Coordinates of C-alpha atoms and ligand atoms in Angstrom, one line a residue:
M1 CA -189.8 46.5 83.9
A2 CA -191.8 46.5 80.9
R3 CA -195.2 47.1 81.3
N4 CA -198.3 45.4 80.9
K5 CA -200.1 45.3 77.7
I6 CA -204.4 45.8 77.7
A7 CA -205.9 45.5 74.3
L8 CA -209.8 46.6 74.0
I9 CA -211.8 45.1 71.7
G10 CA -214.3 47.3 71.1
A11 CA -214.1 51.1 71.6
G12 CA -217.4 52.1 72.1
Q13 CA -219.3 53.6 75.2
I14 CA -217.5 50.9 76.9
G15 CA -214.6 50.6 75.1
G16 CA -213.4 54.4 75.6
T17 CA -214.1 54.3 80.0
L18 CA -212.0 51.2 80.0
A19 CA -209.2 53.0 78.3
L20 CA -208.8 56.2 80.1
L21 CA -209.6 53.6 83.6
A22 CA -207.0 51.5 83.2
A23 CA -204.8 54.6 82.1
Q24 CA -205.7 56.5 85.1
K25 CA -204.6 53.5 87.1
E26 CA -201.8 53.1 85.6
L27 CA -202.6 49.5 84.8
G28 CA -200.4 49.3 81.4
D29 CA -200.2 50.4 77.8
V30 CA -203.0 50.4 75.8
V31 CA -204.5 49.3 72.4
L32 CA -208.7 49.9 71.6
F33 CA -209.8 47.9 68.7
D34 CA -212.7 48.7 66.0
V35 CA -214.1 47.5 63.0
V36 CA -214.8 51.2 62.2
E37 CA -211.9 52.8 60.4
D38 CA -209.8 55.8 62.5
M39 CA -212.2 55.8 65.0
P40 CA -210.2 53.8 68.1
A41 CA -206.8 56.0 66.9
G42 CA -209.6 58.9 67.3
K43 CA -210.4 57.6 70.8
A44 CA -206.7 56.9 71.7
L45 CA -205.2 60.3 70.9
D46 CA -207.7 62.0 72.3
L47 CA -207.1 59.9 75.6
A48 CA -203.3 59.9 75.0
Q49 CA -204.1 63.8 75.3
T50 CA -205.8 63.8 78.7
G51 CA -202.2 61.9 80.2
P52 CA -200.2 65.3 80.6
V53 CA -203.4 66.8 82.1
E54 CA -204.5 64.1 84.7
G55 CA -200.7 63.0 85.0
Y56 CA -200.3 59.3 83.9
N57 CA -197.7 57.4 82.4
A58 CA -199.6 54.9 79.6
T59 CA -199.4 54.9 76.0
L60 CA -202.6 54.4 74.3
T61 CA -202.7 53.6 70.4
G62 CA -205.8 52.9 68.4
T63 CA -206.1 50.9 65.4
N64 CA -208.0 48.5 63.1
D65 CA -205.5 45.8 62.4
Y66 CA -205.8 43.0 64.8
A67 CA -201.7 42.4 64.7
A68 CA -201.8 45.9 67.2
I69 CA -202.9 43.4 70.2
E70 CA -199.9 41.2 69.8
G71 CA -199.3 40.1 73.0
A72 CA -202.1 41.3 75.2
D73 CA -201.5 40.3 79.1
V74 CA -205.5 41.3 79.6
V75 CA -207.9 41.6 76.8
I76 CA -211.2 43.0 77.9
V77 CA -214.3 42.3 74.7
T78 CA -216.6 44.7 74.1
A79 CA -217.4 44.1 70.4
G80 CA -220.7 43.8 68.9
V81 CA -224.1 45.8 69.2
P82 CA -225.9 47.5 72.8
R83 CA -229.6 47.1 73.4
K84 CA -231.8 49.6 71.9
P85 CA -234.9 50.3 74.0
G86 CA -237.3 47.7 74.3
M87 CA -235.0 45.3 73.5
S88 CA -233.6 42.4 76.0
R89 CA -229.7 41.2 76.2
D90 CA -231.2 38.2 74.2
D91 CA -232.3 39.9 70.8
L92 CA -228.4 39.9 70.4
I93 CA -227.6 37.0 70.0
G94 CA -227.7 36.9 66.2
I95 CA -225.1 39.8 65.9
N96 CA -223.1 39.6 68.6
T97 CA -222.3 35.0 68.4
G98 CA -220.5 35.8 65.2
V99 CA -218.6 39.6 66.3
V100 CA -217.2 37.3 69.1
K101 CA -216.5 34.6 67.1
T102 CA -214.1 36.3 65.3
V103 CA -212.9 38.8 67.8
G104 CA -211.9 35.2 69.7
E105 CA -210.2 33.5 66.3
N106 CA -207.9 36.5 66.7
I107 CA -207.1 36.5 70.0
K108 CA -205.9 33.2 70.0
K109 CA -203.6 33.9 66.7
Y110 CA -202.3 37.4 68.3
A111 CA -202.6 37.0 72.7
P112 CA -202.3 33.2 73.1
N113 CA -201.4 34.1 76.9
A114 CA -204.0 36.6 77.4
F115 CA -206.7 36.7 80.2
V116 CA -210.0 37.5 78.5
I117 CA -212.5 38.9 79.9
V118 CA -216.2 39.6 78.0
I119 CA -218.4 42.1 78.4
T120 CA -220.8 41.9 75.7
N121 CA -224.2 40.4 75.6
P122 CA -225.9 38.2 76.3
L123 CA -223.4 37.7 78.7
D124 CA -223.0 34.1 79.4
V125 CA -223.6 33.1 76.0
M126 CA -220.8 34.8 74.6
V127 CA -218.2 34.4 77.1
A128 CA -218.6 30.2 76.2
V129 CA -218.4 31.1 72.7
M130 CA -215.0 33.1 73.2
Q131 CA -213.8 30.0 75.4
K132 CA -214.9 27.6 72.7
V133 CA -213.5 29.2 69.5
T134 CA -210.0 30.4 71.9
G135 CA -209.6 27.1 73.1
F136 CA -208.0 28.6 76.1
K137 CA -208.2 26.8 79.5
P138 CA -211.4 28.4 81.4
E139 CA -209.8 29.8 83.9
R140 CA -208.6 32.4 81.4
V141 CA -212.2 33.2 79.6
V142 CA -214.3 34.8 82.3
G143 CA -217.2 37.1 81.9
M144 CA -218.1 40.7 83.2
A145 CA -221.3 40.9 85.1
G146 CA -222.0 39.8 88.8
V147 CA -220.0 42.7 89.6
L148 CA -221.9 45.2 87.8
D149 CA -225.3 43.7 89.3
S150 CA -223.5 43.7 93.1
A151 CA -222.8 47.3 92.4
R152 CA -226.5 48.3 91.5
F153 CA -227.5 46.4 94.1
R154 CA -225.0 48.0 96.0
L155 CA -225.7 51.3 95.3
F156 CA -229.5 51.0 95.9
L157 CA -229.6 50.0 99.2
A158 CA -226.9 52.3 100.3
E159 CA -229.2 54.7 99.2
E160 CA -232.5 53.1 100.9
F161 CA -230.1 52.3 104.3
K162 CA -228.3 56.1 104.2
V163 CA -224.8 54.6 104.4
S164 CA -222.4 55.0 102.3
V165 CA -221.8 52.6 99.4
E166 CA -218.2 51.4 100.6
D167 CA -219.9 49.7 103.7
V168 CA -223.0 47.5 101.4
T169 CA -221.3 44.6 100.6
A170 CA -223.6 42.2 98.0
F171 CA -223.5 38.9 96.3
V172 CA -225.5 38.3 93.0
L173 CA -225.1 35.8 91.4
G174 CA -226.3 33.0 88.5
G175 CA -226.7 34.8 84.6
H176 CA -226.7 37.9 83.6
G177 CA -230.9 38.3 82.5
D178 CA -233.9 39.2 83.9
T179 CA -233.4 36.1 86.0
M180 CA -230.3 36.9 87.5
V181 CA -230.2 36.2 91.4
P182 CA -229.2 38.5 94.2
L183 CA -228.8 37.1 97.2
V184 CA -229.9 39.4 100.3
R185 CA -229.1 36.5 102.7
Y186 CA -225.3 36.9 101.6
S187 CA -225.5 40.8 101.5
T188 CA -224.7 43.4 104.7
V189 CA -224.1 46.7 106.0
A190 CA -220.7 46.3 107.1
G191 CA -221.3 42.4 108.5
I192 CA -224.8 42.6 109.5
P193 CA -227.1 40.5 107.1
L194 CA -230.0 42.2 105.2
P195 CA -232.7 39.6 107.1
D196 CA -231.2 41.1 110.1
L197 CA -231.8 45.1 108.9
V198 CA -235.6 44.1 107.9
K199 CA -235.6 42.7 111.8
M200 CA -234.2 45.7 113.5
G201 CA -236.6 48.5 111.8
W202 CA -234.2 49.5 108.9
T203 CA -236.3 48.4 106.4
T204 CA -239.1 46.7 105.3
Q205 CA -239.4 43.7 103.4
E206 CA -241.6 44.6 100.7
R207 CA -239.3 47.1 100.2
L208 CA -236.3 44.8 99.7
D209 CA -238.3 42.7 97.9
A210 CA -238.2 46.5 95.2
I211 CA -234.7 46.4 95.6
V212 CA -234.3 43.2 94.6
Q213 CA -236.5 43.9 91.5
R214 CA -234.8 47.1 90.9
T215 CA -231.7 45.3 90.6
R216 CA -232.6 42.8 87.6
D217 CA -234.1 46.0 85.9
G218 CA -231.1 47.3 86.5
G219 CA -229.6 47.5 82.7
A220 CA -233.1 48.0 81.3
E221 CA -233.5 51.3 83.6
I222 CA -230.6 52.6 82.3
V223 CA -231.3 51.8 78.5
K224 CA -235.0 53.9 78.6
L225 CA -233.6 56.8 80.1
L226 CA -230.4 56.6 77.6
K227 CA -233.0 56.0 74.4
T228 CA -229.5 54.7 72.6
G229 CA -227.2 52.4 74.1
S230 CA -226.8 50.7 77.1
A231 CA -224.5 51.5 80.5
F232 CA -221.2 52.2 80.1
Y233 CA -219.3 53.3 83.4
A234 CA -220.2 51.2 85.7
P235 CA -219.8 47.9 83.0
A236 CA -216.0 49.3 82.6
A237 CA -215.5 50.1 86.0
S238 CA -215.9 46.9 86.8
A239 CA -214.3 45.3 84.2
I240 CA -211.1 47.4 85.4
Q241 CA -211.5 45.9 89.0
M242 CA -212.0 42.1 87.3
A243 CA -208.5 43.0 85.2
E244 CA -206.5 44.8 88.2
S245 CA -206.8 41.5 90.5
Y246 CA -205.5 39.3 87.9
L247 CA -202.3 42.2 86.8
K248 CA -201.6 42.9 90.7
D249 CA -202.1 39.3 91.3
Q250 CA -204.8 40.9 94.2
R251 CA -207.0 37.6 94.7
R252 CA -210.0 39.8 95.0
L253 CA -213.5 37.7 95.7
L254 CA -215.7 38.7 93.1
P255 CA -218.9 37.2 91.3
C256 CA -218.0 36.4 87.4
A257 CA -219.4 34.4 84.9
A258 CA -216.9 31.0 84.9
Y259 CA -216.7 28.0 83.7
L260 CA -218.1 25.4 86.3
T261 CA -217.3 21.6 86.2
G262 CA -219.6 20.3 89.0
Q263 CA -219.9 23.3 91.5
Y264 CA -223.4 24.1 92.3
G265 CA -224.7 21.0 90.2
V266 CA -224.0 22.7 87.2
N267 CA -221.6 21.7 84.7
G268 CA -220.0 22.1 81.7
L269 CA -222.0 25.9 81.7
Y270 CA -220.2 29.5 82.2
V271 CA -222.9 31.4 84.7
G272 CA -222.4 33.7 87.3
V273 CA -220.5 33.2 90.8
P274 CA -218.4 33.9 93.4
V275 CA -214.6 33.6 91.9
I276 CA -211.0 34.0 93.4
I277 CA -209.3 36.4 90.3
G278 CA -205.1 36.2 90.6
R279 CA -202.1 35.5 88.4
N280 CA -203.6 32.4 87.1
G281 CA -207.2 34.4 86.0
V282 CA -209.8 31.9 87.9
E283 CA -208.2 30.5 91.1
K284 CA -211.1 29.3 93.1
I285 CA -214.7 28.8 92.2
V286 CA -216.1 29.5 95.4
E287 CA -219.3 27.3 96.1
I288 CA -221.9 28.8 99.0
E289 CA -224.8 27.4 100.1
L290 CA -227.8 28.2 99.1
D291 CA -230.9 27.4 100.4
A292 CA -233.9 26.3 98.9
D293 CA -235.6 29.2 97.7
E294 CA -231.9 30.7 96.4
K295 CA -231.4 27.2 94.6
A296 CA -234.4 27.3 92.5
M297 CA -233.9 30.9 91.3
F298 CA -230.2 30.1 90.6
D299 CA -231.6 26.6 88.8
K300 CA -234.1 28.7 87.0
S301 CA -231.5 31.5 85.6
V302 CA -228.7 28.2 85.0
S303 CA -231.9 27.1 82.4
A304 CA -232.1 30.4 81.2
V305 CA -228.4 30.2 80.4
R306 CA -228.9 26.5 78.8
A307 CA -231.8 27.3 76.4
L308 CA -229.5 30.2 74.9
C309 CA -227.0 28.1 74.3
Q310 CA -229.3 26.3 72.3
V311 CA -230.0 28.9 70.3
V312 CA -226.1 29.4 69.0
N313 CA -225.9 26.0 68.6
G314 CA -228.4 25.9 66.0
M315 CA -227.1 28.6 64.4
G316 CA -224.3 26.5 63.4
Q317 CA -221.5 29.1 63.7
V318 CA -220.3 27.3 67.3
Q319 CA -221.2 24.1 69.2
L320 CA -221.3 24.7 73.0
Ligands
A3D1 P1 -221.0 50.5 71.2 O1 -220.7 51.7 72.1 O2 -221.8 49.9 70.2 O3 -219.6 49.4 71.0 C1 -219.7 48.3 70.8 C2 -218.2 48.8 69.8 O4 -218.2 47.5 69.5 C3 -218.4 50.1 68.4 O5 -217.5 51.0 68.2 C4 -218.6 48.6 67.6 O6 -218.2 49.2 65.6 C5 -217.6 47.7 67.7 N1 -218.1 45.8 67.0 C6 -218.9 46.3 66.2 N2 -218.5 44.6 65.1 C7 -217.3 44.8 65.9 C8 -216.5 43.5 65.2 N3 -216.8 42.8 64.4 N4 -215.2 44.0 65.8 C9 -215.0 44.8 66.5 N5 -215.6 45.6 67.2 C10 -216.6 45.3 67.0 O7 -221.4 49.3 72.8 P2 -221.8 49.3 74.2 O8 -219.7 49.4 74.2 O9 -222.5 50.1 74.9 O10 -221.3 47.9 75.0 C11 -220.9 46.6 74.0 C12 -221.5 45.4 74.9 O11 -221.2 45.2 76.1 C13 -223.2 45.1 74.2 O12 -223.0 43.6 74.0 C14 -223.7 45.6 75.7 O13 -225.1 45.0 75.6 C15 -222.6 45.0 76.5 N6 -222.9 45.4 78.0 C16 -222.8 44.5 78.3 C17 -223.4 44.6 80.0 C18 -222.8 43.5 80.8 O14 -222.6 43.5 82.2 C19 -222.6 42.0 80.5 C20 -223.4 46.0 80.5 C21 -223.3 46.6 79.7 C22 -223.2 46.5 78.4

């Protein structure tokens, strides 16, 4: 049986971690692409030499030539620039729109059947640019953000309740930015909703509010500590979970940036919602009921994403 082929566009901090995780999980052979001369080949060789020690069977190659991604089953895109301290994700739009456009044109040419996961920020708009440029069905182009934002929420909750991270489920919806919507009502410890845990005295509403805010600021907290670059281990792990669900037809229910066609009252926009990922890509967009406050937060987040789409349109490279 032929192995799957996973192309990683951008061989920086997240790209390298994606390659390691994909190899360790033996999801397929990995091709690392970057515009920096020789660097992806160096990273791939280093990772290939990890194979005998870690015991993984995967071929890893690095390249500056898009032709090497030919026929990829999954493409994960991190090409572009990350944030520096004091920058918002939206400040990256000028550089990253052009980068994602070029990347999309090459994915269309060399990997026309791929499932594409975008990580480059500002996420919700970059995934829209990717879909537009490739012309792929929206089911095959998704953005990674919700899995990461939810993982941050889950960690902070597990620490608060002193329980295993495995027993905390959480949902963060909306755009990947300051207006993201951590959904307290739909987040649980082993099925017990957070509002019940407040009633049970496990935490207070004030402490829960602070955790919600820390989740919203989760990316900035790491940018400030790292001083150069942004988070990369958890973003990579999150995208690999999505890729694995596609490649193994796991039908995981994960929050991802998906193209809405009327769901949640939104039409023609990529925004973070729960979806099922299986062999056909996004197989279902799950519409959960939002109360008035949650809906207001979600709508605010949607407006922020729409405003960024207008910025891209104004730049004249792609019309969303
Ligand atoms: P970094 O380590 O700088 O890697 C980016 C790589 O892209 C570098 O190696 C560049 O050489 C390469 N690159 C630049 N231009 C091109 C091009 N035209 N074609 C191909 N490769 C190119 O950054 P990183 O890996 O830390 O982050 C990558 C992106 O992910 C940034 O935009 C981050 O903001 C974003 N990010 C998103 C999340 C989400 O949750 C959505 C989380 C963390 C980072």
